[in-house]
């Protein structure tokens, strides 16, 4: 990790400028959703090496991407329904939408 990172915005993960998802089960769902999207071949890792290790363990020894199921999707829709994406635009009504 970078010892003299000039900006500290997250005290728990000193190299992150955002609040990463660090619950292992939620991280698993997010990564599986991402890699199950058509055309996706990689995932941007979180700014913490500890979280990156969790992601690496998900795929170690696998030749195929684990599936993402409907129950996981329903769980994520409920858990993140009030979260505003980091990168977003506003639609015609002024409502923030993900890009």
PDB file of C-alpha atoms in Angstrom:
ATOM      1  CA  UNK A   1       0.000   0.000   0.000  1.00  0.00           C
ATOM      2  CA  UNK A   2       1.012   3.579  -0.508  1.00  0.00           C
ATOM      3  CA  UNK A   3       2.333   4.974   2.771  1.00  0.00           C
ATOM      4  CA  UNK A   4       2.373   8.662   1.839  1.00  0.00           C
ATOM      5  CA  UNK A   5      -0.837   8.908  -0.188  1.00  0.00           C
ATOM      6  CA  UNK A   6      -1.499  12.693  -0.170  1.00  0.00           C
ATOM      7  CA  UNK A   7      -5.307  12.700   0.258  1.00  0.00           C
ATOM      8  CA  UNK A   8      -7.066  10.609   2.891  1.00  0.00           C
ATOM      9  CA  UNK A   9     -10.817  10.547   2.422  1.00  0.00           C
ATOM     10  CA  UNK A  10     -11.530   7.135   3.909  1.00  0.00           C
ATOM     11  CA  UNK A  11      -9.920   6.330   7.247  1.00  0.00           C
ATOM     12  CA  UNK A  12     -10.467   2.572   7.017  1.00  0.00           C
ATOM     13  CA  UNK A  13      -9.136   2.215   3.449  1.00  0.00           C
ATOM     14  CA  UNK A  14      -6.460   4.873   3.173  1.00  0.00           C
ATOM     15  CA  UNK A  15      -5.905   4.433  -0.571  1.00  0.00           C
ATOM     16  CA  UNK A  16      -9.631   4.800  -1.446  1.00  0.00           C
ATOM     17  CA  UNK A  17     -11.285   8.133  -2.189  1.00  0.00           C
ATOM     18  CA  UNK A  18     -14.689   6.454  -1.906  1.00  0.00           C
ATOM     19  CA  UNK A  19     -16.444   4.092   0.523  1.00  0.00           C
ATOM     20  CA  UNK A  20     -15.923   0.607  -0.947  1.00  0.00           C
ATOM     21  CA  UNK A  21     -18.280  -2.263  -0.267  1.00  0.00           C
ATOM     22  CA  UNK A  22     -16.324  -4.394   2.181  1.00  0.00           C
ATOM     23  CA  UNK A  23     -18.884  -6.949   3.295  1.00  0.00           C
ATOM     24  CA  UNK A  24     -17.573 -10.192   1.715  1.00  0.00           C
ATOM     25  CA  UNK A  25     -21.010 -11.454   0.671  1.00  0.00           C
ATOM     26  CA  UNK A  26     -22.049  -8.106  -0.820  1.00  0.00           C
ATOM     27  CA  UNK A  27     -18.701  -7.789  -2.590  1.00  0.00           C
ATOM     28  CA  UNK A  28     -19.257 -11.277  -4.038  1.00  0.00           C
ATOM     29  CA  UNK A  29     -22.658 -10.249  -5.402  1.00  0.00           C
ATOM     30  CA  UNK A  30     -21.336  -7.027  -6.936  1.00  0.00           C
ATOM     31  CA  UNK A  31     -18.420  -8.739  -8.645  1.00  0.00           C
ATOM     32  CA  UNK A  32     -20.560 -11.610  -9.927  1.00  0.00           C
ATOM     33  CA  UNK A  33     -23.131  -9.162 -11.314  1.00  0.00           C
ATOM     34  CA  UNK A  34     -20.357  -7.294 -13.118  1.00  0.00           C
ATOM     35  CA  UNK A  35     -18.602 -10.291 -14.658  1.00  0.00           C
ATOM     36  CA  UNK A  36     -21.918 -11.809 -15.748  1.00  0.00           C
ATOM     37  CA  UNK A  37     -22.705  -8.796 -17.973  1.00  0.00           C
ATOM     38  CA  UNK A  38     -22.364  -9.507 -21.684  1.00  0.00           C
ATOM     39  CA  UNK A  39     -19.024  -8.373 -23.047  1.00  0.00           C
ATOM     40  CA  UNK A  40     -17.371  -7.792 -19.649  1.00  0.00           C
ATOM     41  CA  UNK A  41     -13.910  -9.315 -19.473  1.00  0.00           C
ATOM     42  CA  UNK A  42     -12.472  -7.600 -16.394  1.00  0.00           C
ATOM     43  CA  UNK A  43     -13.361  -5.742 -13.216  1.00  0.00           C
ATOM     44  CA  UNK A  44     -11.777  -2.628 -11.792  1.00  0.00           C
ATOM     45  CA  UNK A  45     -10.424  -3.647  -8.414  1.00  0.00           C
ATOM     46  CA  UNK A  46     -11.167  -1.681  -5.258  1.00  0.00           C
ATOM     47  CA  UNK A  47      -8.404   0.580  -3.980  1.00  0.00           C
ATOM     48  CA  UNK A  48      -7.620  -1.820  -1.140  1.00  0.00           C
ATOM     49  CA  UNK A  49      -5.389  -4.835  -1.570  1.00  0.00           C
ATOM     50  CA  UNK A  50      -7.358  -6.651   1.149  1.00  0.00           C
ATOM     51  CA  UNK A  51     -10.565  -6.344  -0.896  1.00  0.00           C
ATOM     52  CA  UNK A  52      -8.721  -7.311  -4.067  1.00  0.00           C
ATOM     53  CA  UNK A  53      -7.616 -10.517  -2.339  1.00  0.00           C
ATOM     54  CA  UNK A  54     -11.279 -11.342  -1.624  1.00  0.00           C
ATOM     55  CA  UNK A  55     -12.071 -10.982  -5.335  1.00  0.00           C
ATOM     56  CA  UNK A  56      -9.111 -13.142  -6.371  1.00  0.00           C
ATOM     57  CA  UNK A  57     -10.278 -15.914  -4.037  1.00  0.00           C
ATOM     58  CA  UNK A  58     -13.666 -15.977  -5.790  1.00  0.00           C
ATOM     59  CA  UNK A  59     -12.081 -17.016  -9.079  1.00  0.00           C
ATOM     60  CA  UNK A  60      -9.086 -19.075  -7.980  1.00  0.00           C
ATOM     61  CA  UNK A  61      -9.235 -22.551  -9.523  1.00  0.00           C
ATOM     62  CA  UNK A  62     -12.321 -21.812 -11.673  1.00  0.00           C
ATOM     63  CA  UNK A  63     -12.401 -22.075 -15.436  1.00  0.00           C
ATOM     64  CA  UNK A  64     -15.783 -20.342 -15.778  1.00  0.00           C
ATOM     65  CA  UNK A  65     -17.477 -17.368 -14.168  1.00  0.00           C
ATOM     66  CA  UNK A  66     -19.845 -18.382 -11.366  1.00  0.00           C
ATOM     67  CA  UNK A  67     -23.486 -17.555 -12.193  1.00  0.00           C
ATOM     68  CA  UNK A  68     -25.416 -14.597 -10.815  1.00  0.00           C
ATOM     69  CA  UNK A  69     -28.958 -15.550  -9.871  1.00  0.00           C
ATOM     70  CA  UNK A  70     -32.314 -13.803  -9.577  1.00  0.00           C
ATOM     71  CA  UNK A  71     -32.261 -13.882  -5.754  1.00  0.00           C
ATOM     72  CA  UNK A  72     -28.919 -12.040  -5.734  1.00  0.00           C
ATOM     73  CA  UNK A  73     -30.363  -9.413  -8.080  1.00  0.00           C
ATOM     74  CA  UNK A  74     -33.432  -8.872  -5.904  1.00  0.00           C
ATOM     75  CA  UNK A  75     -31.219  -8.550  -2.836  1.00  0.00           C
ATOM     76  CA  UNK A  76     -29.013  -5.963  -4.541  1.00  0.00           C
ATOM     77  CA  UNK A  77     -31.968  -3.932  -5.817  1.00  0.00           C
ATOM     78  CA  UNK A  78     -33.279  -3.660  -2.272  1.00  0.00           C
ATOM     79  CA  UNK A  79     -29.903  -3.014  -0.595  1.00  0.00           C
ATOM     80  CA  UNK A  80     -28.765  -0.298  -3.006  1.00  0.00           C
ATOM     81  CA  UNK A  81     -32.101   1.324  -3.887  1.00  0.00           C
ATOM     82  CA  UNK A  82     -31.193   4.619  -2.177  1.00  0.00           C
ATOM     83  CA  UNK A  83     -27.543   4.746  -3.225  1.00  0.00           C
ATOM     84  CA  UNK A  84     -26.603   7.432  -5.740  1.00  0.00           C
ATOM     85  CA  UNK A  85     -23.926   6.115  -8.129  1.00  0.00           C
ATOM     86  CA  UNK A  86     -20.536   7.819  -8.023  1.00  0.00           C
ATOM     87  CA  UNK A  87     -20.798   8.607 -11.735  1.00  0.00           C
ATOM     88  CA  UNK A  88     -24.255   9.740 -12.766  1.00  0.00           C
ATOM     89  CA  UNK A  89     -26.223  12.026 -15.034  1.00  0.00           C
ATOM     90  CA  UNK A  90     -29.658  13.540 -14.655  1.00  0.00           C
ATOM     91  CA  UNK A  91     -32.544  12.433 -16.834  1.00  0.00           C
ATOM     92  CA  UNK A  92     -35.065  14.888 -18.296  1.00  0.00           C
ATOM     93  CA  UNK A  93     -37.019  15.105 -15.019  1.00  0.00           C
ATOM     94  CA  UNK A  94     -33.868  15.997 -13.086  1.00  0.00           C
ATOM     95  CA  UNK A  95     -33.617  12.586 -11.460  1.00  0.00           C
ATOM     96  CA  UNK A  96     -30.102  11.221 -11.115  1.00  0.00           C
ATOM     97  CA  UNK A  97     -29.480   8.134 -13.228  1.00  0.00           C
ATOM     98  CA  UNK A  98     -26.455   5.870 -13.496  1.00  0.00           C
ATOM     99  CA  UNK A  99     -24.243   6.102 -16.568  1.00  0.00           C
TER     100      UNK A  99
END
